[in-house]
């Protein structure tokens, strides 16, 4: 019975991962460069903004975003999408800090070949920061280009 349950669990894990993807991106502004994993249900989880000892601090950021394609919109092989996300980062060392970045985003994806896609996106939203150096509310924006590999 135990082997049957483990087998069923393994099969469901493989079948649900069929549309999952992972990739990386480089960018300007909020988020910088990073890696991500996107589930088949359009949720993207990312690791962004790794800071090793710059300014005497160590920091790391992350992002969770929900993405959805524009339905009925065809741009000759380009797939436009939109979404909403929440980015957060923490820094320890010379500066202790915590920041949040709720944002909206627009992007376009192009299938290069097989499971590989390239994409570009822009994002914007308020930034909320608390730190020992300075705190406040501002406005953030960013742009990214990246490569995506979709599991088949």
PDB file of C-alpha atoms in Angstrom:
ATOM      1  CA  UNK A   1       0.000   0.000   0.000  1.00  0.00           C
ATOM      2  CA  UNK A   2       2.829   2.366   0.885  1.00  0.00           C
ATOM      3  CA  UNK A   3       4.516   1.766  -2.502  1.00  0.00           C
ATOM      4  CA  UNK A   4       1.237   2.405  -4.346  1.00  0.00           C
ATOM      5  CA  UNK A   5       0.726   5.732  -2.558  1.00  0.00           C
ATOM      6  CA  UNK A   6       4.310   6.801  -3.285  1.00  0.00           C
ATOM      7  CA  UNK A   7       3.853   5.828  -6.956  1.00  0.00           C
ATOM      8  CA  UNK A   8       0.642   7.859  -7.254  1.00  0.00           C
ATOM      9  CA  UNK A   9       2.320  10.804  -5.566  1.00  0.00           C
ATOM     10  CA  UNK A  10       5.262  10.605  -8.003  1.00  0.00           C
ATOM     11  CA  UNK A  11       2.946  10.451 -11.031  1.00  0.00           C
ATOM     12  CA  UNK A  12       0.913  13.457  -9.921  1.00  0.00           C
ATOM     13  CA  UNK A  13       4.090  15.448  -9.291  1.00  0.00           C
ATOM     14  CA  UNK A  14       5.371  14.676 -12.799  1.00  0.00           C
ATOM     15  CA  UNK A  15       2.071  15.395 -14.522  1.00  0.00           C
ATOM     16  CA  UNK A  16       1.534  18.700 -12.722  1.00  0.00           C
ATOM     17  CA  UNK A  17       5.067  19.834 -13.628  1.00  0.00           C
ATOM     18  CA  UNK A  18       4.477  19.331 -17.366  1.00  0.00           C
ATOM     19  CA  UNK A  19       3.802  23.025 -18.026  1.00  0.00           C
ATOM     20  CA  UNK A  20       6.259  24.389 -15.458  1.00  0.00           C
ATOM     21  CA  UNK A  21       9.235  26.436 -16.543  1.00  0.00           C
ATOM     22  CA  UNK A  22      12.375  28.016 -15.176  1.00  0.00           C
ATOM     23  CA  UNK A  23      14.654  30.722 -16.426  1.00  0.00           C
ATOM     24  CA  UNK A  24      16.775  33.725 -15.769  1.00  0.00           C
ATOM     25  CA  UNK A  25      16.715  37.420 -16.557  1.00  0.00           C
ATOM     26  CA  UNK A  26      18.761  40.579 -16.442  1.00  0.00           C
ATOM     27  CA  UNK A  27      17.203  43.925 -15.892  1.00  0.00           C
ATOM     28  CA  UNK A  28      17.364  47.582 -15.076  1.00  0.00           C
ATOM     29  CA  UNK A  29      15.762  49.193 -12.070  1.00  0.00           C
ATOM     30  CA  UNK A  30      13.666  47.264  -9.562  1.00  0.00           C
ATOM     31  CA  UNK A  31      14.696  43.618  -9.339  1.00  0.00           C
ATOM     32  CA  UNK A  32      17.937  43.647 -11.309  1.00  0.00           C
ATOM     33  CA  UNK A  33      19.034  40.147 -12.361  1.00  0.00           C
ATOM     34  CA  UNK A  34      17.664  36.856 -11.094  1.00  0.00           C
ATOM     35  CA  UNK A  35      16.360  33.334 -11.524  1.00  0.00           C
ATOM     36  CA  UNK A  36      12.771  32.128 -11.380  1.00  0.00           C
ATOM     37  CA  UNK A  37      10.484  29.116 -11.409  1.00  0.00           C
ATOM     38  CA  UNK A  38       7.001  29.398 -12.933  1.00  0.00           C
ATOM     39  CA  UNK A  39       4.240  26.907 -12.237  1.00  0.00           C
ATOM     40  CA  UNK A  40       1.701  25.781 -14.815  1.00  0.00           C
ATOM     41  CA  UNK A  41      -0.901  27.845 -12.926  1.00  0.00           C
ATOM     42  CA  UNK A  42       0.877  31.088 -13.940  1.00  0.00           C
ATOM     43  CA  UNK A  43       2.559  31.749 -10.584  1.00  0.00           C
ATOM     44  CA  UNK A  44       6.175  32.844 -10.832  1.00  0.00           C
ATOM     45  CA  UNK A  45       8.583  32.640  -7.888  1.00  0.00           C
ATOM     46  CA  UNK A  46      11.868  34.460  -8.282  1.00  0.00           C
ATOM     47  CA  UNK A  47      15.163  35.096  -6.558  1.00  0.00           C
ATOM     48  CA  UNK A  48      16.334  38.623  -7.326  1.00  0.00           C
ATOM     49  CA  UNK A  49      18.767  41.276  -6.257  1.00  0.00           C
ATOM     50  CA  UNK A  50      21.547  39.253  -4.623  1.00  0.00           C
ATOM     51  CA  UNK A  51      23.916  41.673  -2.859  1.00  0.00           C
ATOM     52  CA  UNK A  52      27.142  40.273  -1.405  1.00  0.00           C
ATOM     53  CA  UNK A  53      28.944  42.779   0.815  1.00  0.00           C
ATOM     54  CA  UNK A  54      28.223  45.842  -1.308  1.00  0.00           C
ATOM     55  CA  UNK A  55      28.300  48.720   1.153  1.00  0.00           C
ATOM     56  CA  UNK A  56      29.152  46.325   3.995  1.00  0.00           C
ATOM     57  CA  UNK A  57      25.840  44.446   3.812  1.00  0.00           C
ATOM     58  CA  UNK A  58      24.494  41.154   2.542  1.00  0.00           C
ATOM     59  CA  UNK A  59      21.079  41.234   0.928  1.00  0.00           C
ATOM     60  CA  UNK A  60      18.697  39.081  -1.037  1.00  0.00           C
ATOM     61  CA  UNK A  61      15.347  39.686  -2.666  1.00  0.00           C
ATOM     62  CA  UNK A  62      12.486  37.641  -3.980  1.00  0.00           C
ATOM     63  CA  UNK A  63       9.346  38.039  -6.034  1.00  0.00           C
ATOM     64  CA  UNK A  64       6.009  36.320  -6.414  1.00  0.00           C
ATOM     65  CA  UNK A  65       3.964  37.261  -9.484  1.00  0.00           C
ATOM     66  CA  UNK A  66       0.760  36.097 -11.126  1.00  0.00           C
ATOM     67  CA  UNK A  67       0.917  36.261 -14.955  1.00  0.00           C
ATOM     68  CA  UNK A  68      -1.826  35.900 -17.541  1.00  0.00           C
ATOM     69  CA  UNK A  69      -1.819  36.087 -21.357  1.00  0.00           C
ATOM     70  CA  UNK A  70      -3.976  38.646 -23.138  1.00  0.00           C
ATOM     71  CA  UNK A  71      -6.699  36.561 -24.775  1.00  0.00           C
ATOM     72  CA  UNK A  72      -7.484  37.039 -28.453  1.00  0.00           C
ATOM     73  CA  UNK A  73      -4.462  39.256 -29.090  1.00  0.00           C
ATOM     74  CA  UNK A  74      -2.047  38.026 -31.767  1.00  0.00           C
ATOM     75  CA  UNK A  75       1.137  39.869 -32.641  1.00  0.00           C
ATOM     76  CA  UNK A  76       2.719  37.577 -35.248  1.00  0.00           C
ATOM     77  CA  UNK A  77       4.319  35.009 -32.950  1.00  0.00           C
ATOM     78  CA  UNK A  78       4.620  37.307 -29.944  1.00  0.00           C
ATOM     79  CA  UNK A  79       2.523  36.453 -26.879  1.00  0.00           C
ATOM     80  CA  UNK A  80       1.734  39.536 -24.760  1.00  0.00           C
ATOM     81  CA  UNK A  81       0.968  39.064 -21.062  1.00  0.00           C
ATOM     82  CA  UNK A  82       0.170  41.080 -17.960  1.00  0.00           C
ATOM     83  CA  UNK A  83       0.385  40.469 -14.258  1.00  0.00           C
ATOM     84  CA  UNK A  84       0.783  41.655 -10.702  1.00  0.00           C
ATOM     85  CA  UNK A  85       3.599  40.907  -8.332  1.00  0.00           C
ATOM     86  CA  UNK A  86       5.093  41.505  -4.942  1.00  0.00           C
ATOM     87  CA  UNK A  87       8.821  41.861  -4.547  1.00  0.00           C
ATOM     88  CA  UNK A  88      10.560  41.952  -1.166  1.00  0.00           C
ATOM     89  CA  UNK A  89      14.160  42.195  -0.028  1.00  0.00           C
ATOM     90  CA  UNK A  90      16.103  42.040   3.201  1.00  0.00           C
ATOM     91  CA  UNK A  91      19.587  43.342   3.995  1.00  0.00           C
ATOM     92  CA  UNK A  92      21.811  42.681   7.021  1.00  0.00           C
ATOM     93  CA  UNK A  93      25.230  44.033   7.942  1.00  0.00           C
ATOM     94  CA  UNK A  94      26.193  47.704   7.954  1.00  0.00           C
ATOM     95  CA  UNK A  95      22.576  48.461   7.052  1.00  0.00           C
ATOM     96  CA  UNK A  96      19.596  46.533   8.343  1.00  0.00           C
ATOM     97  CA  UNK A  97      16.687  46.891   5.978  1.00  0.00           C
ATOM     98  CA  UNK A  98      13.456  45.497   4.632  1.00  0.00           C
ATOM     99  CA  UNK A  99      11.673  46.658   1.500  1.00  0.00           C
ATOM    100  CA  UNK A 100       8.521  45.730  -0.413  1.00  0.00           C
ATOM    101  CA  UNK A 101       7.602  46.408  -4.021  1.00  0.00           C
ATOM    102  CA  UNK A 102       3.991  45.681  -5.055  1.00  0.00           C
ATOM    103  CA  UNK A 103       3.799  46.210  -8.814  1.00  0.00           C
ATOM    104  CA  UNK A 104       1.980  45.668 -12.069  1.00  0.00           C
ATOM    105  CA  UNK A 105       3.754  44.327 -15.127  1.00  0.00           C
ATOM    106  CA  UNK A 106       3.418  44.016 -18.907  1.00  0.00           C
ATOM    107  CA  UNK A 107       5.475  41.718 -21.066  1.00  0.00           C
ATOM    108  CA  UNK A 108       5.849  39.903 -24.340  1.00  0.00           C
ATOM    109  CA  UNK A 109       7.102  36.350 -24.930  1.00  0.00           C
ATOM    110  CA  UNK A 110       8.469  34.839 -28.139  1.00  0.00           C
ATOM    111  CA  UNK A 111       8.991  31.111 -28.723  1.00  0.00           C
ATOM    112  CA  UNK A 112      12.468  30.723 -30.219  1.00  0.00           C
ATOM    113  CA  UNK A 113      12.446  26.955 -30.709  1.00  0.00           C
ATOM    114  CA  UNK A 114      10.912  24.011 -28.878  1.00  0.00           C
ATOM    115  CA  UNK A 115      10.846  24.634 -25.150  1.00  0.00           C
ATOM    116  CA  UNK A 116      12.871  27.903 -25.268  1.00  0.00           C
ATOM    117  CA  UNK A 117      11.252  31.340 -25.061  1.00  0.00           C
ATOM    118  CA  UNK A 118      12.710  34.817 -24.778  1.00  0.00           C
ATOM    119  CA  UNK A 119      10.783  37.552 -23.057  1.00  0.00           C
ATOM    120  CA  UNK A 120      10.857  41.213 -22.206  1.00  0.00           C
ATOM    121  CA  UNK A 121       8.777  42.948 -19.573  1.00  0.00           C
ATOM    122  CA  UNK A 122       8.363  46.233 -17.747  1.00  0.00           C
ATOM    123  CA  UNK A 123       7.042  46.758 -14.221  1.00  0.00           C
ATOM    124  CA  UNK A 124       6.098  49.689 -12.011  1.00  0.00           C
ATOM    125  CA  UNK A 125       4.677  50.320  -8.553  1.00  0.00           C
ATOM    126  CA  UNK A 126       5.253  51.872  -5.129  1.00  0.00           C
ATOM    127  CA  UNK A 127       8.320  50.989  -3.061  1.00  0.00           C
ATOM    128  CA  UNK A 128       8.128  50.767   0.711  1.00  0.00           C
ATOM    129  CA  UNK A 129      11.369  50.646   2.667  1.00  0.00           C
ATOM    130  CA  UNK A 130      12.495  50.495   6.291  1.00  0.00           C
ATOM    131  CA  UNK A 131      16.196  50.527   7.128  1.00  0.00           C
ATOM    132  CA  UNK A 132      18.760  51.860   9.560  1.00  0.00           C
ATOM    133  CA  UNK A 133      20.075  54.169   6.794  1.00  0.00           C
ATOM    134  CA  UNK A 134      16.785  55.643   5.555  1.00  0.00           C
ATOM    135  CA  UNK A 135      13.119  54.733   5.270  1.00  0.00           C
ATOM    136  CA  UNK A 136      10.302  55.901   3.108  1.00  0.00           C
ATOM    137  CA  UNK A 137       7.811  55.438   0.316  1.00  0.00           C
ATOM    138  CA  UNK A 138       8.721  55.994  -3.305  1.00  0.00           C
ATOM    139  CA  UNK A 139       8.012  54.822  -6.828  1.00  0.00           C
ATOM    140  CA  UNK A 140       9.899  52.011  -8.533  1.00  0.00           C
ATOM    141  CA  UNK A 141      10.072  50.749 -12.091  1.00  0.00           C
ATOM    142  CA  UNK A 142      12.111  48.243 -14.001  1.00  0.00           C
ATOM    143  CA  UNK A 143      12.629  46.434 -17.284  1.00  0.00           C
ATOM    144  CA  UNK A 144      13.808  42.847 -17.877  1.00  0.00           C
ATOM    145  CA  UNK A 145      14.854  40.578 -20.699  1.00  0.00           C
ATOM    146  CA  UNK A 146      15.213  36.869 -20.124  1.00  0.00           C
ATOM    147  CA  UNK A 147      15.299  33.295 -21.308  1.00  0.00           C
ATOM    148  CA  UNK A 148      12.734  30.673 -20.340  1.00  0.00           C
ATOM    149  CA  UNK A 149      12.857  26.847 -20.578  1.00  0.00           C
ATOM    150  CA  UNK A 150       9.490  25.081 -20.414  1.00  0.00           C
ATOM    151  CA  UNK A 151       9.363  21.488 -19.189  1.00  0.00           C
ATOM    152  CA  UNK A 152       7.538  19.189 -21.622  1.00  0.00           C
TER     153      UNK A 152
END
